[in-house]
CSV table of C-alpha atoms in Angstrom, one decimal:
chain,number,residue,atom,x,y,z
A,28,UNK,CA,19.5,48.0,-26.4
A,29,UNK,CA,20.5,51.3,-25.5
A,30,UNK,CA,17.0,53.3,-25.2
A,31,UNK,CA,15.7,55.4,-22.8
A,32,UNK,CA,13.0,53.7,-20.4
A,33,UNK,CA,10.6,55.3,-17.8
A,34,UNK,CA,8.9,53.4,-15.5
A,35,UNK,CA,5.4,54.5,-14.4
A,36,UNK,CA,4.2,53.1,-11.1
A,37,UNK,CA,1.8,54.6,-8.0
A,38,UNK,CA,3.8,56.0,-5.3
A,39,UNK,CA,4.2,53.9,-2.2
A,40,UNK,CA,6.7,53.2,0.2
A,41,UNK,CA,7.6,50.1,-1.8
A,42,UNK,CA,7.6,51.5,-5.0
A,43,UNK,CA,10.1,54.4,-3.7
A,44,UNK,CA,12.6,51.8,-2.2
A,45,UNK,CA,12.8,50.0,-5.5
A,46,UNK,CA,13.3,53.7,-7.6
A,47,UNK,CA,16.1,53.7,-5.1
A,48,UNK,CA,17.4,50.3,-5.8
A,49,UNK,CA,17.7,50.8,-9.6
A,50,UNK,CA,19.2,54.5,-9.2
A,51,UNK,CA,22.5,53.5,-10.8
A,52,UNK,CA,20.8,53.2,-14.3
A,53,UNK,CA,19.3,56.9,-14.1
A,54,UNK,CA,19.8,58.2,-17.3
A,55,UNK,CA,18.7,55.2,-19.3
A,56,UNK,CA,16.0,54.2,-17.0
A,57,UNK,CA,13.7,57.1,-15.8
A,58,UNK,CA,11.0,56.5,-12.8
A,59,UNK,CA,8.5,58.8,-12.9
A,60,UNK,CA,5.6,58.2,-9.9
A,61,UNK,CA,1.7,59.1,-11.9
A,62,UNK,CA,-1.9,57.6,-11.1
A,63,UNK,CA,-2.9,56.4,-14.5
A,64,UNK,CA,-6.6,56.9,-13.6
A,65,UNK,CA,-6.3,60.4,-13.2
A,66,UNK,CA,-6.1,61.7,-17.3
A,67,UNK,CA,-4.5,64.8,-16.8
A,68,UNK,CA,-1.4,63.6,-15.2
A,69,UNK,CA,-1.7,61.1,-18.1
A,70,UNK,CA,-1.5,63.5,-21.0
A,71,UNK,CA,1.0,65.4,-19.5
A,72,UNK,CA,3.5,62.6,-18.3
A,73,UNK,CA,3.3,61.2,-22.1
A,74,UNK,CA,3.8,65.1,-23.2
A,75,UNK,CA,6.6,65.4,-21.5
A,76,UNK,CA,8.2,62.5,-22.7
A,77,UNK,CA,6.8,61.6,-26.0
A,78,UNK,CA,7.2,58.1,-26.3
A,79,UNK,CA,7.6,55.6,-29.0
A,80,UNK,CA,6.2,53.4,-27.8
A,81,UNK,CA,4.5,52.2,-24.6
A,82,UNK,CA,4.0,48.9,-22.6
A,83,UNK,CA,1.0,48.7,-20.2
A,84,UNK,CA,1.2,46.2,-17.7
A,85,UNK,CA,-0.8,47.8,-14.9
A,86,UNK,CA,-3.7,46.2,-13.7
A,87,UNK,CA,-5.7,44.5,-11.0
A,88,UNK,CA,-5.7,40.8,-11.8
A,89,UNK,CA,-7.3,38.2,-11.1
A,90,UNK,CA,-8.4,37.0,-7.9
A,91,UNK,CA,-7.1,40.2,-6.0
A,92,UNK,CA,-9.6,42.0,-8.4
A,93,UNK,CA,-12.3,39.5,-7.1
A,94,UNK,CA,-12.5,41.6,-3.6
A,95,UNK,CA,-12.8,44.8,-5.2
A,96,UNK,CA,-14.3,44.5,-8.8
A,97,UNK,CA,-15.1,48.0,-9.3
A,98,UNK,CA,-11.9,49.6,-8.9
A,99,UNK,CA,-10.3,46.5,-10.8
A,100,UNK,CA,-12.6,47.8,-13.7
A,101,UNK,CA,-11.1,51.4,-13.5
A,102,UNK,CA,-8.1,50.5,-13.1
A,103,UNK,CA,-7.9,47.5,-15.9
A,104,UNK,CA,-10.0,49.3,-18.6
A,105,UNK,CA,-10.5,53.5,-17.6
A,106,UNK,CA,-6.5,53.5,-17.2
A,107,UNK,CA,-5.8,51.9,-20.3
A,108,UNK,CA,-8.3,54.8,-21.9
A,109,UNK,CA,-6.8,57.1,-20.7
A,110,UNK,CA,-3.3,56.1,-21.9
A,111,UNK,CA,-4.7,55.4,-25.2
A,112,UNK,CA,-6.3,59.0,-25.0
A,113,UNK,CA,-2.9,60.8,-24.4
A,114,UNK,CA,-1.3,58.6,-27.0
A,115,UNK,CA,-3.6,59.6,-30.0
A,116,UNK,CA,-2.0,63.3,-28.7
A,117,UNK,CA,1.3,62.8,-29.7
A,118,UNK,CA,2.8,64.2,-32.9
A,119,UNK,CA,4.2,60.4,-33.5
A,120,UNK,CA,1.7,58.0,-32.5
A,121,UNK,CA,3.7,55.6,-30.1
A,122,UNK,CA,3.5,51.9,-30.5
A,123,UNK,CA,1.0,50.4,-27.6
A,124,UNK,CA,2.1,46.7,-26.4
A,125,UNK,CA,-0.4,45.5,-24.5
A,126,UNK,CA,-0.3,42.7,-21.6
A,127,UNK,CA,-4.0,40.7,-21.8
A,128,UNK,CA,-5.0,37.2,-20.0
A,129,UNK,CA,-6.1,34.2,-21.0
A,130,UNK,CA,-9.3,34.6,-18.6
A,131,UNK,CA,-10.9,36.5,-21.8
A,132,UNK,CA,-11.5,32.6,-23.0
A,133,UNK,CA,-13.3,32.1,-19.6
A,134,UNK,CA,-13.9,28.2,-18.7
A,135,UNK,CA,-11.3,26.0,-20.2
A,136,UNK,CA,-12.8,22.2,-20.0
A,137,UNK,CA,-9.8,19.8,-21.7
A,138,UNK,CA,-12.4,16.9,-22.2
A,139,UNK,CA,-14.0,19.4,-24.5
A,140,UNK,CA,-11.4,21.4,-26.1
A,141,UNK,CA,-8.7,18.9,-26.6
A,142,UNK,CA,-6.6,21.0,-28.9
A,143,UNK,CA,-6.3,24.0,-26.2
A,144,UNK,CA,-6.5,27.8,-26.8
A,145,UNK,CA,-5.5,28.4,-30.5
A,146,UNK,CA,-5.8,32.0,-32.6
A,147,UNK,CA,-9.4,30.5,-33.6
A,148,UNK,CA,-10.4,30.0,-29.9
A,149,UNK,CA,-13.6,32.4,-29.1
A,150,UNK,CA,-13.8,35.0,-26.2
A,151,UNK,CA,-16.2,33.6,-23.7
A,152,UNK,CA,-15.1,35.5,-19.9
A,153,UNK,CA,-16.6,33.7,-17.0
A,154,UNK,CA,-15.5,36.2,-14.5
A,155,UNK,CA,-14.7,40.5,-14.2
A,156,UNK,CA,-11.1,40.4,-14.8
A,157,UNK,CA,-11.8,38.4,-18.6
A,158,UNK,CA,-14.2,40.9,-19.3
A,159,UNK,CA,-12.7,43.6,-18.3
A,160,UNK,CA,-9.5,42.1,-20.5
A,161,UNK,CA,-11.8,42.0,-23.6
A,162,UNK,CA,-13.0,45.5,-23.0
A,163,UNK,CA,-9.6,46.8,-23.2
A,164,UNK,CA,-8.5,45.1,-26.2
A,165,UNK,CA,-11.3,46.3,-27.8
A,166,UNK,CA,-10.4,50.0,-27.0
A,167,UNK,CA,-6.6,49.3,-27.8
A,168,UNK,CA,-7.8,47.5,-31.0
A,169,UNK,CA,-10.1,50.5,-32.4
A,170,UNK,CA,-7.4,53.3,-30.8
A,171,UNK,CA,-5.9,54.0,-34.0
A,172,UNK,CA,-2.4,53.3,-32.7
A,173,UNK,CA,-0.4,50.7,-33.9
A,174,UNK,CA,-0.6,48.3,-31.4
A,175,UNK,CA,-0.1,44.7,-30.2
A,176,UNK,CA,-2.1,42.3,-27.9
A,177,UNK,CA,-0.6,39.9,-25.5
A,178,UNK,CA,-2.7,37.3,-24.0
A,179,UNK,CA,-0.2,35.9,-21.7
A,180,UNK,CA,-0.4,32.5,-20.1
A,181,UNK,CA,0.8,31.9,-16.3
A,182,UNK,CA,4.1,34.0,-16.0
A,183,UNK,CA,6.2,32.6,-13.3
A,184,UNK,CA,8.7,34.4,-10.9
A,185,UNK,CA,10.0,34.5,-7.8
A,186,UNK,CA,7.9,37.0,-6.7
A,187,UNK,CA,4.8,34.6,-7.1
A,188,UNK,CA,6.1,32.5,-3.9
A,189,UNK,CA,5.0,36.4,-1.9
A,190,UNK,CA,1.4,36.3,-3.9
A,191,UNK,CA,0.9,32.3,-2.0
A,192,UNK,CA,-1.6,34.0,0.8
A,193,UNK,CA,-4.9,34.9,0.9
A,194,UNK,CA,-7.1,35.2,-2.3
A,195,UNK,CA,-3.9,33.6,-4.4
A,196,UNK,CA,-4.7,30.3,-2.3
A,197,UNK,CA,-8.5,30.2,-2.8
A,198,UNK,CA,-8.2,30.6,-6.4
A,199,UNK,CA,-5.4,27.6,-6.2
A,200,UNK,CA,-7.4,25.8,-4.2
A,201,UNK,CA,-10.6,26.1,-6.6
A,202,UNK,CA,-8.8,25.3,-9.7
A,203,UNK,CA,-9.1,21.6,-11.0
A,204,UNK,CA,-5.9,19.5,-10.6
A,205,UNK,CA,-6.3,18.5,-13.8
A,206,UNK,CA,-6.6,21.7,-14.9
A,207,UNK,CA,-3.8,22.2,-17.8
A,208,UNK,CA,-1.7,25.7,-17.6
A,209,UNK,CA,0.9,27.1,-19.9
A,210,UNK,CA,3.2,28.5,-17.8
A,211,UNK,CA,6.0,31.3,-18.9
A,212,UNK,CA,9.0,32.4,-17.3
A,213,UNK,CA,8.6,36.1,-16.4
A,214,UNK,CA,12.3,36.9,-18.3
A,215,UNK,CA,10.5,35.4,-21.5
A,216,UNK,CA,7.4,37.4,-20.6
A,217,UNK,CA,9.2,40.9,-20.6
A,218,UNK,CA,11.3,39.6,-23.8
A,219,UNK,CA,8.2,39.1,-25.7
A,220,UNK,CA,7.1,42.3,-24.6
A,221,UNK,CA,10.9,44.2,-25.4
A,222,UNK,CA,10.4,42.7,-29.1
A,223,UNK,CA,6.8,43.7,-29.9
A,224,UNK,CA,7.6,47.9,-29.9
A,225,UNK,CA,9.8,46.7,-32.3
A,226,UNK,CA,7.8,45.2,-34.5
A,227,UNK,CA,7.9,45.6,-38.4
A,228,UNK,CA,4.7,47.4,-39.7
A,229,UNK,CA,3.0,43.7,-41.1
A,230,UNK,CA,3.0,42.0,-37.9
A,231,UNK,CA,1.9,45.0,-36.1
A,232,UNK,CA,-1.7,45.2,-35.2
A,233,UNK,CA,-2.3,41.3,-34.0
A,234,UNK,CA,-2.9,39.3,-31.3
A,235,UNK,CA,-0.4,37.2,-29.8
A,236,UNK,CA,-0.6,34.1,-27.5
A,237,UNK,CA,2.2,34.5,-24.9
A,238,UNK,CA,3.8,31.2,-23.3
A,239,UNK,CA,6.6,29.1,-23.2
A,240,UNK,CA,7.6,26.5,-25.0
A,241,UNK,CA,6.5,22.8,-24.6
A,242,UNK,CA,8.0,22.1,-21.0
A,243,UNK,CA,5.4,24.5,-19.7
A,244,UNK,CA,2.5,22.8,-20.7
A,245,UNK,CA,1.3,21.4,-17.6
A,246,UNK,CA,-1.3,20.6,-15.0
A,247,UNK,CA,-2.4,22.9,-11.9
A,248,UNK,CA,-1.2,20.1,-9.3
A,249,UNK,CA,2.0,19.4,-11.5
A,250,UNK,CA,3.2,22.9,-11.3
A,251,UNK,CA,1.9,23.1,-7.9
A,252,UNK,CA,3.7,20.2,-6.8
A,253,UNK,CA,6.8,20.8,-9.1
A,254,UNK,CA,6.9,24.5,-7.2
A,255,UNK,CA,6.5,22.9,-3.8
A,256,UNK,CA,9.1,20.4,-4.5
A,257,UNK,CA,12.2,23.1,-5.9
A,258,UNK,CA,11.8,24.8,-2.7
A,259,UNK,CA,12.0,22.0,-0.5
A,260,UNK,CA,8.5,21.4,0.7
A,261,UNK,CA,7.6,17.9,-1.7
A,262,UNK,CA,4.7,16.7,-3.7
A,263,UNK,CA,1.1,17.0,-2.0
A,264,UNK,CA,0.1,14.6,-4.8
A,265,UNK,CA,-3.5,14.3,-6.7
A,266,UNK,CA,-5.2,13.9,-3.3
A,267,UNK,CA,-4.7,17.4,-2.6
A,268,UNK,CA,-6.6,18.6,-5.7
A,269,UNK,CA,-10.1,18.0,-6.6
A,270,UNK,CA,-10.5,17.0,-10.6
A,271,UNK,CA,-12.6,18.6,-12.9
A,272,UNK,CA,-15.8,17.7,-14.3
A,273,UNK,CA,-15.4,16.3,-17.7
A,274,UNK,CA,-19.2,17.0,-18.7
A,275,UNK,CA,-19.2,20.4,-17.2
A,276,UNK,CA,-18.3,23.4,-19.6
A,277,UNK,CA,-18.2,26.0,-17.5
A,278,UNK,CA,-16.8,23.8,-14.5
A,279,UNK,CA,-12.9,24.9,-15.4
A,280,UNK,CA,-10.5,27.5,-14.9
A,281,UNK,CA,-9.6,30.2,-17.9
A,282,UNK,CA,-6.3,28.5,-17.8
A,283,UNK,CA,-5.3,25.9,-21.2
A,284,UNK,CA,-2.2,24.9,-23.1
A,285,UNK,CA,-1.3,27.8,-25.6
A,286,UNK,CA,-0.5,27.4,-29.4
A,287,UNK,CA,2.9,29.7,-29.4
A,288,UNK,CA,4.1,28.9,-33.2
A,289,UNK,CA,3.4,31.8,-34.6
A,290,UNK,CA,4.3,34.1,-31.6
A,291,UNK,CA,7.5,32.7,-31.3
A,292,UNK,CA,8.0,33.2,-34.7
A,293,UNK,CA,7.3,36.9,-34.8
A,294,UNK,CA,8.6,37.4,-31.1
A,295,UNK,CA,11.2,35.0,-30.9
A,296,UNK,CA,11.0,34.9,-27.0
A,297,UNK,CA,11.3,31.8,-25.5
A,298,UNK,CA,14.7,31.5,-24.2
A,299,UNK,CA,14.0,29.4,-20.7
A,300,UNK,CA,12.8,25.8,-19.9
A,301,UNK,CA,10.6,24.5,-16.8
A,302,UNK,CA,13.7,23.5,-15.2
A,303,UNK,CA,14.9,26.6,-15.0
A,304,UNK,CA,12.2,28.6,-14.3
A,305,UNK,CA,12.0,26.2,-11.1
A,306,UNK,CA,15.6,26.3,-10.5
A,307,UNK,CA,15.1,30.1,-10.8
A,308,UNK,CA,12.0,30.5,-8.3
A,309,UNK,CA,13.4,27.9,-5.8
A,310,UNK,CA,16.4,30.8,-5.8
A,311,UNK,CA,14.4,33.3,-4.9
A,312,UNK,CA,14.2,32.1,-1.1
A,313,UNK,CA,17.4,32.7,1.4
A,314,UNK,CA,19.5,29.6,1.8
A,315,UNK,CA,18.4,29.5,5.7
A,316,UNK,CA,15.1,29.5,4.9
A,317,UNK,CA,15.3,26.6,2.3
A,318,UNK,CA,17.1,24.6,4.6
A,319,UNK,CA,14.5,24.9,7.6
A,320,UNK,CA,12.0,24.1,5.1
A,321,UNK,CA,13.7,21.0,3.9
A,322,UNK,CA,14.5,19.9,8.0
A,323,UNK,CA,10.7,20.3,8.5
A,324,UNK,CA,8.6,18.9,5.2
A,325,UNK,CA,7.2,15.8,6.3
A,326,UNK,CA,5.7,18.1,8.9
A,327,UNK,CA,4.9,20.7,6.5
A,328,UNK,CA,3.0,18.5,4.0
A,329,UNK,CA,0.9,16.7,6.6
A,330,UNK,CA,-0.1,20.5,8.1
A,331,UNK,CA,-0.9,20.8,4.3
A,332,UNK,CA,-3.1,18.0,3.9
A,333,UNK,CA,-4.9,18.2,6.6
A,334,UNK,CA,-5.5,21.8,6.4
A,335,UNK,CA,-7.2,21.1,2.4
A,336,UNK,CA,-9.1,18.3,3.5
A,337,UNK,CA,-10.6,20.7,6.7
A,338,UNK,CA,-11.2,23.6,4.1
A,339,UNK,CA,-12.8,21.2,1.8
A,340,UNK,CA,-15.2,19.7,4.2
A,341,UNK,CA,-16.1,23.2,5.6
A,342,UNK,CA,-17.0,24.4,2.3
A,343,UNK,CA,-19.2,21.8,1.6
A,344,UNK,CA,-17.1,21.0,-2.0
A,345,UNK,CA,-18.6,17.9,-3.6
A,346,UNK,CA,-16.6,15.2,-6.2
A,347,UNK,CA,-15.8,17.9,-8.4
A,348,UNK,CA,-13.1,21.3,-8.2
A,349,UNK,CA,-16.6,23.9,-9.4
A,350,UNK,CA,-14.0,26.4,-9.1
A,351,UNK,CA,-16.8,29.3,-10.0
A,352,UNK,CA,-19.4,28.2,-7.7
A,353,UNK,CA,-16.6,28.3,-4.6
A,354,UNK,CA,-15.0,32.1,-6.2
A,355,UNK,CA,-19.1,33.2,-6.5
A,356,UNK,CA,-19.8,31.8,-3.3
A,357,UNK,CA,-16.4,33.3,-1.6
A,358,UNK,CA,-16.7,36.6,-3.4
A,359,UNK,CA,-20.2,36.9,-4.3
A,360,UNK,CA,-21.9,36.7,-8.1
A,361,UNK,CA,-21.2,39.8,-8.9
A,362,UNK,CA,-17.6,38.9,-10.2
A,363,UNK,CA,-19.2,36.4,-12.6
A,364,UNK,CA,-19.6,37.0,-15.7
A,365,UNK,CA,-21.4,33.7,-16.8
A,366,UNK,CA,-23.2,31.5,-14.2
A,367,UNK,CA,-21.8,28.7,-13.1
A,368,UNK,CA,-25.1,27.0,-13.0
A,369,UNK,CA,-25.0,25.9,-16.3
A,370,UNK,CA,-25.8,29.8,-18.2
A,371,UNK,CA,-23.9,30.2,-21.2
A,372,UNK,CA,-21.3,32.9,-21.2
A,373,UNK,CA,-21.5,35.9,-22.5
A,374,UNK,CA,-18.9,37.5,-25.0
C-alpha cells in the first residue's frame, strides 16, 4: 500500500538472519532490533519514528507462557504499557491495533454454549495467558488512543508444524477432541490487522472477533487429523482424543466457533478457505521430506497411537480430556486462574 513499515523484534541470531532475508525491501520496510520491556528504548524508538499507527503482536502465548508465567506477564501486559506509554507522547496519537486471544473467555463447554463465542460472550480466563489478555485490553481500552482489539481465533501457518514439540503437544494432547476451534489462516490474520489502522473514526475503538469464514469451524481432532493428513501422515481418528465432559463447565479448552459477521464487515479479511490453508501448510515441508513421510505412515500412525495411549495411562487421565487438571498438574496451579475443581472463574 505503499507505507513505510518497521518491524520491532528482540535481537537473536534468528531474528538477524530474517532482517537479512527481507533486506531488499529496505526503504519501505525498516527493522529496527528494541526490548519492548525496557521503556526508555520504547519512547525513544516510537520518537524517532513517530508512527501512525502501531500493531502489537508480541507476546508469550499460551502454553509456552505456562513454563514461565511471570515473564509471560511482563512481557504480555508491562510491554504493551509501555508501548501505550510512549504512544500517548506523540504529537499525533498513533492508532494501536491490538492482537488478543480467545483464552480471555476461558473454558469453552459446546454442550453448554451452543451458540459459540459471540460479541455478548463474558470474559471468564481459566488460565495466566487469558488474564493477562484481559489485563491488556483494559490498558489499551482506557489508553486514550484510538485503538482496536483483536481477539483472534487459531491462526494457522506453516510455521505451526515447527511449534508440534514439547509444551505445543501437551496442550494438544489435553484438549477435548470434540473441542470446536475457529481456525484462521495467518495471511487473513495479518489482513485483518493491515485494515484496522485504517479504520474510519466510527468503527474505531471496538472489539473484533478474528476468524475465518465457515470452513474453519472445526473440531480439535478434525484439524488435527485434517493437518496430519495434508502432510502425508493420515487420520489418528477419535480414538486418539479423549472427549469432553458435557456436564463439566470448566472441563474445556478457551477455544469455540467465532461469530465473524460483523468483523468481516468492517475488516473485510477473509480471503482463504480450509483447503487452502491446508494445501498451504502441507507446502511448508520439502518435497523429500513429504515423500518419506508418506513411504513410512502406517508406521508413523501406529508409533502415534501407541505413544498417546502410553502417555495416557502414565498420567493417570480418566474418561474425560480435563484439560486444566493435566496443564495444573503438568505446570503447576499457579498458571490457573480458575480451579478446575469445580471453582468458578474469575473475571
Amino acid at each position: 500500500r505503499g507505507h513505510t513499515v518497521v518491524a520491532v523484534e528482540l535481537r537473536n541470531p534468528k531474528t538477524e538472519k530474517a532482517a537479512a532475508g527481507i533486506a531488499s525491501h529496505q526503504g519501505k520496510l525498516i527493522v529496527e532490533f528494541a526490548d519492548l520491556l525496557d521503556a526508555a528504548t520504547v519512547a525513544d524508538l516510537l520518537g524517532k519514528h513517530q508512527p501512525e499507527a502501531i500493531i502489537h503482536l508480541a507476546a508469550i502465548c499460551s502454553p509456552a507462557c505456562y513454563t514461565n508465567p511471570g515473564l509471560a506477564r511482563r512481557v504480555n501486559v508491562d510491554a504493551t504499557r509501555n508501548l501505550l506509554d510512549a504512544a500517548r507522547g506523540l504529537a499525533k496519537p498513533p492508532v494501536f491495533a491490538y492482537a488478543s486471544s480467545s483464552a480471555v473467555y476461558g473454558s469453552c463447554n459446546p454442550y453448554l454454549r451452543p451458540q459459540g463465542i459471540t460479541e455478548d460472550t463474558p470474559l471468564a480466563p481459566i488460565e495466566c495467558y487469558g488474564r493477562d489478555k484481559i489485563d491488556s485490553e483494559n490498558y489499551v481500552a482506557s489508553s486514550g488512543l484510538p485503538y482496536a482489539i483483536l481477539r483472534l481465533a487459531g491462526v494457522l501457518s506453516p510455521d505451526g508444524l515447527s511449534n508440534m514439540k514439547g509444551e505445543y503437544l501437551l496442550l494438544t494432547r489435553a484438549t477435548p477432541g470434540d473441542n470446536r476451534v475457529h481456525g484462521i489462516d495467518a495471511r487473513d490474520a495479518a489482513l485483518a490487522f493491515a485494515n484496522a489502522v485504517f479504520l474510519e473514526a466510527d468503527d474505531l475503538n471496538q472489539v473484533f472477533l478474528i476468524g475465518g469464514n465457515a470452513s474453519y469451524r472445526k473440531t480439535q481432532r478434525e484439524i488435527e487429523d485434517d493437518m496430519m493428513e495434508a502432510i502425508g501422515i493420515g487420520r489418528l481418528g477419535e480414538s486418539a482424543s479423549l472427549p469432553g465432559d458435557p456436564d463439566d463447565p470448566l472441563g474445556w479448552s478457551f477455544t469455540d466457533w467465532y461469530d465473524t459477521e460483523r468483523s468481516q464487515a468492517v475488516l473485510n479479511y477473509q480471503r482463504h478457505n480450509w483447503q487452502q490453508t491446508r494445501d498451504w501448510v502441507a507446502g511448508g515441508l520439502p518435497k523429500g521430506a513429504r515423500l518419506l513421510i508418506r513411504l513410512i505412515s502406517p508406521l508413523l500412525r501406529a508409533v502415534m497411537r501407541l505413544n498417546l495411549a502410553v502417555q495416557k495411562k502414565r498420567e493417570k487421565r480418566g474418561k474425560y480430556a480435563d484439560p486444566w487438571k493435566l496443564i495444573g498438574a503438568t505446570y503447576g496451579e499457579g498458571v490457573l486462574v480458575a480451579s478446575p475443581a469445580g471453582q468458578a472463574p474469575t473475571q
